[in-house]
Tab-separated table of N, CA and C in Angstrom:
chain	number	residue	atom	x	y	z
A	1	MET	N	24.356	34.354	-2.262
A	1	MET	CA	23.242	34.584	-1.461
A	1	MET	C	23.293	36.073	-0.862
A	2	THR	N	22.160	36.282	-0.638
A	2	THR	CA	22.273	37.743	0.214
A	2	THR	C	22.311	37.799	1.446
A	3	SER	N	22.511	38.881	2.396
A	3	SER	CA	22.769	38.892	3.868
A	3	SER	C	21.212	38.896	4.460
A	4	THR	N	20.246	38.764	3.590
A	4	THR	CA	19.062	38.612	4.218
A	4	THR	C	18.581	37.117	3.947
A	5	ALA	N	17.200	36.637	4.335
A	5	ALA	CA	16.976	35.280	4.181
A	5	ALA	C	17.099	34.736	2.628
A	6	PRO	N	17.979	33.668	2.247
A	6	PRO	CA	18.125	33.526	0.938
A	6	PRO	C	16.917	33.040	0.158
A	7	SER	N	16.564	32.833	-0.888
A	7	SER	CA	15.412	32.776	-1.675
A	7	SER	C	15.551	31.557	-2.558
A	8	VAL	N	14.784	30.532	-2.323
A	8	VAL	CA	14.948	29.397	-3.403
A	8	VAL	C	13.695	29.249	-4.046
A	9	LEU	N	13.757	29.009	-5.353
A	9	LEU	CA	12.645	28.639	-6.037
A	9	LEU	C	12.738	27.181	-6.708
A	10	PHE	N	11.876	26.234	-6.290
A	10	PHE	CA	11.823	24.943	-6.625
A	10	PHE	C	10.896	24.824	-7.965
A	11	VAL	N	11.395	24.126	-8.926
A	11	VAL	CA	10.831	23.983	-10.181
A	11	VAL	C	10.763	22.442	-10.676
A	12	CYS	N	9.422	22.213	-11.036
A	12	CYS	CA	9.260	20.874	-11.951
A	12	CYS	C	8.313	21.343	-13.009
A	13	ARG	N	8.177	20.255	-13.708
A	13	ARG	CA	7.001	20.284	-14.986
A	13	ARG	C	5.654	21.043	-14.596
A	14	LYS	N	5.086	20.229	-13.762
A	14	LYS	CA	3.728	20.315	-13.658
A	14	LYS	C	3.184	21.306	-12.189
A	15	ASN	N	4.298	21.218	-11.275
A	15	ASN	CA	4.231	22.077	-9.913
A	15	ASN	C	2.901	21.451	-9.203
A	16	GLY	N	2.813	20.241	-9.429
A	16	GLY	CA	1.838	19.521	-8.649
A	16	GLY	C	2.454	18.565	-7.702
A	17	GLY	N	3.706	18.036	-7.735
A	17	GLY	CA	4.137	17.175	-6.725
A	17	GLY	C	5.639	17.399	-6.464
A	18	LYS	N	6.578	17.069	-7.163
A	18	LYS	CA	7.994	17.244	-6.520
A	18	LYS	C	8.314	18.597	-6.234
A	19	SER	N	8.122	19.695	-6.893
A	19	SER	CA	8.324	20.978	-6.540
A	19	SER	C	7.632	21.524	-5.371
A	20	GLN	N	6.417	21.001	-5.257
A	20	GLN	CA	5.540	21.562	-4.234
A	20	GLN	C	5.923	20.866	-2.954
A	21	MET	N	6.401	19.585	-3.002
A	21	MET	CA	6.920	18.843	-1.932
A	21	MET	C	8.308	19.238	-1.451
A	22	ALA	N	8.921	19.793	-2.261
A	22	ALA	CA	10.365	20.252	-1.794
A	22	ALA	C	10.091	21.624	-1.258
A	23	ALA	N	9.258	22.249	-1.742
A	23	ALA	CA	8.969	23.731	-0.996
A	23	ALA	C	8.291	23.488	0.217
A	24	GLY	N	7.463	22.608	0.445
A	24	GLY	CA	6.659	22.318	1.801
A	24	GLY	C	7.756	21.930	2.655
A	25	LEU	N	8.627	21.035	2.139
A	25	LEU	CA	9.570	20.355	3.373
A	25	LEU	C	10.630	21.408	3.392
A	26	MET	N	11.093	22.378	2.742
A	26	MET	CA	11.911	23.431	3.234
A	26	MET	C	11.199	24.487	4.009
A	27	ARG	N	9.937	24.787	3.704
A	27	ARG	CA	9.315	25.772	4.653
A	27	ARG	C	9.289	25.123	6.145
A	28	HIS	N	8.932	23.786	6.091
A	28	HIS	CA	9.004	23.076	7.438
A	28	HIS	C	10.373	23.190	7.996
A	29	VAL	N	11.291	22.891	7.437
A	29	VAL	CA	12.657	22.746	8.048
A	29	VAL	C	13.246	24.189	8.413
A	30	ALA	N	12.973	25.073	7.467
A	30	ALA	CA	13.790	26.536	7.642
A	30	ALA	C	12.891	27.589	8.161
A	31	GLY	N	11.712	27.371	8.269
A	31	GLY	CA	10.680	28.321	8.732
A	31	GLY	C	10.794	29.698	7.831
A	32	ASP	N	11.205	30.677	8.618
A	32	ASP	CA	11.239	31.969	8.029
A	32	ASP	C	12.853	32.295	7.580
A	33	ALA	N	13.581	31.452	7.857
A	33	ALA	CA	15.161	31.494	7.407
A	33	ALA	C	15.466	31.597	6.079
A	34	VAL	N	14.520	30.917	5.221
A	34	VAL	CA	14.552	30.787	3.750
A	34	VAL	C	13.182	31.167	3.310
A	35	HIS	N	13.344	32.142	2.139
A	35	HIS	CA	12.078	32.382	1.241
A	35	HIS	C	11.960	31.146	0.457
A	36	VAL	N	10.629	30.606	0.199
A	36	VAL	CA	10.567	29.613	-0.537
A	36	VAL	C	9.400	29.751	-1.549
A	37	ALA	N	9.609	29.324	-2.777
A	37	ALA	CA	8.719	29.528	-3.873
A	37	ALA	C	8.771	28.087	-4.681
A	38	SER	N	7.518	27.768	-5.403
A	38	SER	CA	7.526	26.782	-6.364
A	38	SER	C	6.849	27.111	-7.606
A	39	ALA	N	7.220	26.379	-8.380
A	39	ALA	CA	6.459	26.741	-9.950
A	39	ALA	C	6.562	25.675	-10.668
A	40	GLY	N	5.890	25.835	-12.004
A	40	GLY	CA	5.900	24.728	-13.071
A	40	GLY	C	6.502	25.200	-14.254
A	41	THR	N	6.987	24.526	-15.205
A	41	THR	CA	7.028	25.133	-16.718
A	41	THR	C	5.965	24.592	-17.380
A	42	ALA	N	5.082	23.796	-17.074
A	42	ALA	CA	3.848	23.496	-17.690
A	42	ALA	C	2.887	23.086	-16.632
A	43	PRO	N	2.424	23.995	-15.723
A	43	PRO	CA	1.785	23.618	-14.619
A	43	PRO	C	0.417	22.731	-14.968
A	44	GLY	N	0.032	21.706	-13.852
A	44	GLY	CA	-1.011	21.092	-14.152
A	44	GLY	C	-2.318	21.738	-13.451
A	45	SER	N	-3.300	21.106	-13.271
A	45	SER	CA	-4.477	21.750	-12.917
A	45	SER	C	-4.634	21.399	-11.158
A	46	ALA	N	-4.119	20.595	-10.803
A	46	ALA	CA	-4.187	20.357	-9.366
A	46	ALA	C	-2.939	19.701	-8.676
A	47	LEU	N	-2.886	19.734	-7.162
A	47	LEU	CA	-1.627	19.072	-6.743
A	47	LEU	C	-1.944	17.505	-6.849
A	48	ASN	N	-0.789	16.865	-6.838
A	48	ASN	CA	-1.004	15.344	-6.737
A	48	ASN	C	-1.399	14.871	-5.480
A	49	ALA	N	-2.349	14.272	-5.184
A	49	ALA	CA	-3.013	13.780	-4.030
A	49	ALA	C	-2.217	13.054	-3.182
A	50	GLN	N	-1.340	12.225	-3.760
A	50	GLN	CA	-0.366	11.355	-2.953
A	50	GLN	C	0.952	12.115	-2.468
A	51	SER	N	1.356	13.193	-3.147
A	51	SER	CA	2.411	14.090	-2.593
A	51	SER	C	1.788	14.746	-1.555
A	52	VAL	N	0.629	15.407	-1.530
A	52	VAL	CA	0.018	15.940	-0.320
A	52	VAL	C	-0.213	14.958	0.765
A	53	GLU	N	-0.552	14.007	0.421
A	53	GLU	CA	-0.882	12.848	1.683
A	53	GLU	C	0.607	12.437	2.301
A	54	SER	N	1.438	12.289	1.381
A	54	SER	CA	3.067	11.860	1.756
A	54	SER	C	3.393	13.052	2.924
A	55	LEU	N	3.246	14.131	2.628
A	55	LEU	CA	3.706	15.440	3.402
A	55	LEU	C	2.870	15.379	4.650
A	56	GLY	N	1.550	15.058	4.448
A	56	GLY	CA	0.614	15.279	5.646
A	56	GLY	C	1.086	14.081	6.540
A	57	GLU	N	1.765	13.067	6.170
A	57	GLU	CA	2.269	11.889	7.194
A	57	GLU	C	3.183	12.529	8.209
A	58	LEU	N	3.917	13.688	7.703
A	58	LEU	CA	5.092	14.285	8.149
A	58	LEU	C	4.419	15.493	9.221
A	59	GLY	N	3.241	15.789	8.952
A	59	GLY	CA	2.685	17.115	9.443
A	59	GLY	C	2.821	18.311	8.918
A	60	ILE	N	3.057	18.213	7.513
A	60	ILE	CA	3.493	19.093	6.657
A	60	ILE	C	2.117	19.390	5.848
A	61	SER	N	1.649	20.604	5.958
A	61	SER	CA	0.340	20.797	4.944
A	61	SER	C	0.684	21.743	3.552
A	62	LEU	N	0.025	21.227	2.569
A	62	LEU	CA	0.110	22.152	1.545
A	62	LEU	C	-1.173	23.007	1.241
A	63	ASP	N	-2.117	23.302	2.290
A	63	ASP	CA	-3.135	23.957	2.220
A	63	ASP	C	-2.709	25.271	1.464
A	64	GLY	N	-3.687	25.533	0.662
A	64	GLY	CA	-3.682	26.996	-0.060
A	64	GLY	C	-2.519	26.946	-1.143
A	65	GLU	N	-1.968	25.844	-1.699
A	65	GLU	CA	-1.159	25.870	-2.642
A	65	GLU	C	-1.774	25.267	-3.911
A	66	GLN	N	-1.331	25.516	-5.081
A	66	GLN	CA	-1.913	25.146	-6.280
A	66	GLN	C	-0.692	25.395	-7.269
A	67	PRO	N	-0.776	24.505	-8.362
A	67	PRO	CA	0.248	24.862	-9.393
A	67	PRO	C	0.167	26.139	-9.890
A	68	LYS	N	1.438	26.488	-10.301
A	68	LYS	CA	1.483	27.816	-10.858
A	68	LYS	C	2.644	27.973	-11.687
A	69	ALA	N	2.563	28.924	-12.883
A	69	ALA	CA	3.548	28.857	-13.730
A	69	ALA	C	4.728	29.739	-13.219
A	70	ILE	N	5.977	29.366	-13.567
A	70	ILE	CA	7.063	30.083	-13.434
A	70	ILE	C	7.093	31.335	-14.254
A	71	THR	N	7.479	32.572	-13.502
A	71	THR	CA	7.591	33.957	-14.006
A	71	THR	C	8.751	34.262	-14.170
A	72	ASP	N	9.157	35.306	-14.963
A	72	ASP	CA	10.413	36.047	-14.939
A	72	ASP	C	10.797	36.689	-13.464
A	73	GLU	N	9.734	37.179	-12.801
A	73	GLU	CA	9.778	37.762	-11.598
A	73	GLU	C	10.312	36.732	-10.596
A	74	MET	N	9.867	35.444	-10.630
A	74	MET	CA	10.157	34.341	-9.654
A	74	MET	C	11.634	34.169	-9.967
A	75	VAL	N	12.019	34.104	-11.121
A	75	VAL	CA	13.377	33.874	-11.392
A	75	VAL	C	14.352	34.841	-11.096
A	76	ARG	N	13.976	36.209	-11.194
A	76	ARG	CA	14.658	37.176	-10.718
A	76	ARG	C	14.828	37.453	-9.297
A	77	ASP	N	13.847	37.011	-8.623
A	77	ASP	CA	13.828	37.109	-7.079
A	77	ASP	C	14.506	36.040	-6.429
A	78	ALA	N	14.810	34.896	-7.131
A	78	ALA	CA	15.499	33.616	-6.438
A	78	ALA	C	16.875	33.920	-6.484
A	79	ASP	N	17.575	33.451	-5.336
A	79	ASP	CA	18.991	33.299	-5.079
A	79	ASP	C	19.457	31.997	-5.505
A	80	LEU	N	18.643	31.041	-5.726
A	80	LEU	CA	18.943	29.852	-6.197
A	80	LEU	C	17.644	29.127	-6.733
A	81	ILE	N	17.755	28.738	-8.054
A	81	ILE	CA	16.674	27.827	-8.582
A	81	ILE	C	17.162	26.275	-8.511
A	82	VAL	N	16.224	25.324	-8.028
A	82	VAL	CA	16.426	23.935	-7.937
A	82	VAL	C	15.181	23.386	-8.820
A	83	VAL	N	15.880	22.663	-10.062
A	83	VAL	CA	14.862	21.959	-10.814
A	83	VAL	C	14.793	20.682	-10.368
A	84	LEU	N	13.579	19.924	-10.223
A	84	LEU	CA	13.594	18.773	-9.901
A	84	LEU	C	13.091	17.903	-11.055
A	85	GLY	N	13.700	16.865	-11.444
A	85	GLY	CA	13.702	16.080	-12.559
A	85	GLY	C	14.306	16.606	-13.754
A	86	GLU	N	13.968	15.640	-14.975
A	86	GLU	CA	14.463	15.932	-16.110
A	86	GLU	C	13.640	16.616	-17.041
A	87	GLU	N	12.422	16.678	-16.771
A	87	GLU	CA	11.277	17.216	-17.742
A	87	GLU	C	11.411	18.739	-17.761
A	88	ALA	N	11.530	19.487	-16.561
A	88	ALA	CA	11.517	20.934	-16.783
A	88	ALA	C	12.786	21.568	-17.129
A	89	ARG	N	12.819	22.549	-17.780
A	89	ARG	CA	13.961	23.567	-18.075
A	89	ARG	C	13.681	24.953	-17.763
A	90	VAL	N	14.616	25.623	-17.193
A	90	VAL	CA	14.610	26.977	-16.777
A	90	VAL	C	15.466	27.671	-17.872
A	91	GLU	N	14.774	28.450	-18.436
A	91	GLU	CA	15.702	29.305	-19.473
A	91	GLU	C	16.190	30.577	-18.900
A	92	ASP	N	17.568	30.964	-19.358
A	92	ASP	CA	18.147	32.298	-19.159
A	92	ASP	C	17.894	32.770	-17.934
A	93	PRO	N	18.408	32.161	-16.719
A	93	PRO	CA	18.097	32.640	-15.280
A	93	PRO	C	19.038	33.825	-14.793
A	94	ALA	N	19.613	34.515	-16.042
A	94	ALA	CA	20.271	35.781	-15.717
A	94	ALA	C	21.102	35.658	-14.489
A	95	GLY	N	21.999	34.656	-14.526
A	95	GLY	CA	22.975	34.616	-13.444
A	95	GLY	C	22.517	33.834	-12.284
A	96	THR	N	21.435	33.523	-11.955
A	96	THR	CA	20.992	32.903	-10.735
A	96	THR	C	21.394	31.400	-10.956
A	97	PRO	N	22.006	31.062	-9.975
A	97	PRO	CA	22.389	29.553	-10.024
A	97	PRO	C	21.453	28.533	-9.875
A	98	VAL	N	21.621	27.551	-10.769
A	98	VAL	CA	20.496	26.510	-11.238
A	98	VAL	C	21.079	25.064	-10.563
A	99	GLU	N	20.464	24.477	-9.740
A	99	GLU	CA	20.785	23.008	-9.609
A	99	GLU	C	19.583	22.066	-9.877
A	100	THR	N	19.984	21.116	-10.595
A	100	THR	CA	19.168	19.778	-10.943
A	100	THR	C	19.213	18.925	-10.082
A	101	TRP	N	18.130	18.489	-9.579
A	101	TRP	CA	18.009	17.260	-8.793
A	101	TRP	C	17.320	16.117	-9.335
A	102	ILE	N	18.031	14.903	-9.985
A	102	ILE	CA	17.445	13.901	-10.611
A	102	ILE	C	16.925	12.972	-9.445
A	103	THR	N	15.809	13.004	-8.974
A	103	THR	CA	15.092	12.316	-7.889
A	103	THR	C	14.999	10.862	-8.315
A	104	ASP	N	14.985	10.116	-7.036
A	104	ASP	CA	14.625	8.678	-7.113
A	104	ASP	C	13.407	8.540	-7.937
A	105	GLU	N	13.261	7.497	-8.786
A	105	GLU	CA	11.851	7.284	-9.376
A	105	GLU	C	11.598	5.730	-9.130
A	106	PRO	N	11.123	5.484	-8.011
A	106	PRO	CA	10.709	4.000	-7.723
A	106	PRO	C	9.980	3.238	-8.683
A	107	SER	N	9.130	4.017	-9.707
A	107	SER	CA	8.091	3.438	-10.549
A	107	SER	C	9.112	2.460	-11.510
A	108	LEU	N	10.225	3.053	-11.694
A	108	LEU	CA	11.219	2.280	-12.572
A	108	LEU	C	11.625	0.938	-11.960
A	109	ARG	N	11.402	0.728	-10.870
A	109	ARG	CA	11.715	-0.544	-10.065
A	109	ARG	C	10.414	-1.347	-9.731
A	110	GLY	N	9.313	-0.712	-10.291
A	110	GLY	CA	7.957	-1.416	-10.172
A	110	GLY	C	7.085	-0.999	-8.878
A	111	ILE	N	7.748	0.052	-8.092
A	111	ILE	CA	7.084	0.441	-6.968
A	111	ILE	C	6.275	1.518	-7.294
A	112	GLU	N	4.798	1.551	-6.813
A	112	GLU	CA	3.803	2.377	-7.178
A	112	GLU	C	3.098	2.814	-5.989
A	113	GLY	N	2.115	3.692	-6.164
A	113	GLY	CA	1.259	4.025	-5.198
A	113	GLY	C	2.050	4.955	-4.002
A	114	MET	N	1.445	4.703	-2.908
A	114	MET	CA	2.012	5.704	-1.858
A	114	MET	C	3.406	4.998	-1.285
A	115	GLU	N	3.791	3.894	-1.625
A	115	GLU	CA	5.218	3.401	-1.302
A	115	GLU	C	6.059	4.098	-2.064
A	116	ARG	N	5.716	4.328	-3.287
A	116	ARG	CA	6.465	5.118	-4.394
A	116	ARG	C	6.656	6.393	-3.921
A	117	MET	N	5.303	7.163	-3.463
A	117	MET	CA	5.630	8.545	-2.952
A	117	MET	C	6.404	8.741	-1.850
A	118	ARG	N	6.209	8.075	-1.019
A	118	ARG	CA	7.079	8.093	0.317
A	118	ARG	C	8.597	7.869	-0.176
A	119	LEU	N	8.789	7.086	-0.967
A	119	LEU	CA	10.300	7.130	-1.346
A	119	LEU	C	10.804	8.326	-2.074
A	120	VAL	N	9.932	8.821	-2.913
A	120	VAL	CA	10.267	10.167	-3.658
A	120	VAL	C	10.456	11.309	-2.626
A	121	ARG	N	9.227	11.289	-1.634
A	121	ARG	CA	9.412	12.350	-0.606
A	121	ARG	C	10.649	12.219	0.167
A	122	ASP	N	10.987	11.045	0.606
A	122	ASP	CA	12.139	10.770	1.570
A	122	ASP	C	13.607	11.343	0.814
A	123	ASP	N	13.604	10.913	-0.699
A	123	ASP	CA	14.853	11.470	-1.438
A	123	ASP	C	14.811	12.929	-1.466
A	124	ILE	N	13.635	13.694	-1.654
A	124	ILE	CA	13.501	15.159	-1.774
A	124	ILE	C	13.830	15.574	-0.116
A	125	ARG	N	13.335	15.033	0.638
A	125	ARG	CA	13.663	15.365	2.061
A	125	ARG	C	15.036	15.470	2.427
A	126	SER	N	15.884	14.572	1.941
A	126	SER	CA	17.179	14.534	2.224
A	126	SER	C	17.925	15.527	1.574
A	127	ARG	N	17.697	15.709	0.468
A	127	ARG	CA	18.102	16.855	-0.483
A	127	ARG	C	17.997	18.295	0.037
A	128	VAL	N	16.688	18.387	0.459
A	128	VAL	CA	16.065	19.784	1.354
A	128	VAL	C	16.935	19.958	2.560
A	129	ASP	N	17.015	18.825	3.333
A	129	ASP	CA	17.964	19.067	4.422
A	129	ASP	C	19.487	19.427	4.183
A	130	GLU	N	19.790	18.837	3.191
A	130	GLU	CA	21.401	19.076	2.871
A	130	GLU	C	21.522	20.624	2.175
A	131	LEU	N	20.205	21.007	1.559
A	131	LEU	CA	20.440	22.320	0.941
A	131	LEU	C	20.076	23.270	2.042
A	132	HIS	N	19.358	23.047	2.940
A	132	HIS	CA	18.962	24.080	4.170
A	132	HIS	C	20.480	24.237	5.071
A	133	ALA	N	21.015	23.067	5.218
A	133	ALA	CA	22.291	23.177	6.068
A	133	ALA	C	23.429	23.988	5.252
A	134	ARG	N	23.499	23.845	4.076
A	134	ARG	CA	24.199	24.738	2.993
A	134	ARG	C	24.039	26.032	3.062
A	135	LEU	N	22.489	26.399	3.026
A	135	LEU	CA	22.099	27.749	3.080
A	135	LEU	C	22.558	28.460	4.275
A	136	LEU	N	22.379	27.840	5.426
A	136	LEU	CA	22.740	28.306	6.637
A	136	LEU	C	24.351	28.364	6.858
A	137	ARG	N	25.107	27.518	6.299
A	137	ARG	CA	26.507	27.718	6.276
A	137	ARG	C	27.003	28.884	5.315
A	138	ASP	N	26.268	28.997	4.479
A	138	ASP	CA	26.684	30.246	3.377
A	138	ASP	C	26.216	31.622	3.817
A	139	ALA	N	25.189	31.477	4.865
A	139	ALA	CA	24.486	32.841	5.221
A	139	ALA	C	25.484	33.775	5.967
């Protein structure tokens, strides 16, 4: 990590749900102390409405966000890349550390809808809180 604010890039396949939630949660907890970006390896056309709603329940807005494709520049600018889930792959990060978070998937237990999304959000939230604490410790 650099002596300035560390930069974290959250990546998932569509950049409509999990990576957007992680980015929103990190922005909320870290403010300007961490530079945050998110992207997808195969971006969708819109944010997941339930992801947006679940963050709204915590007072976190994703206004102005939209799915976007990962770029070489994003990878180059990141101090850490966090891949959410097993579907996305980040090729050749040129020395940038990559973490993969295999997040809770409540649908495998028959949990759907907003109940599912809240559980996913809360899993990502606990991981973001731990990462934030680690970034502060390493700064």
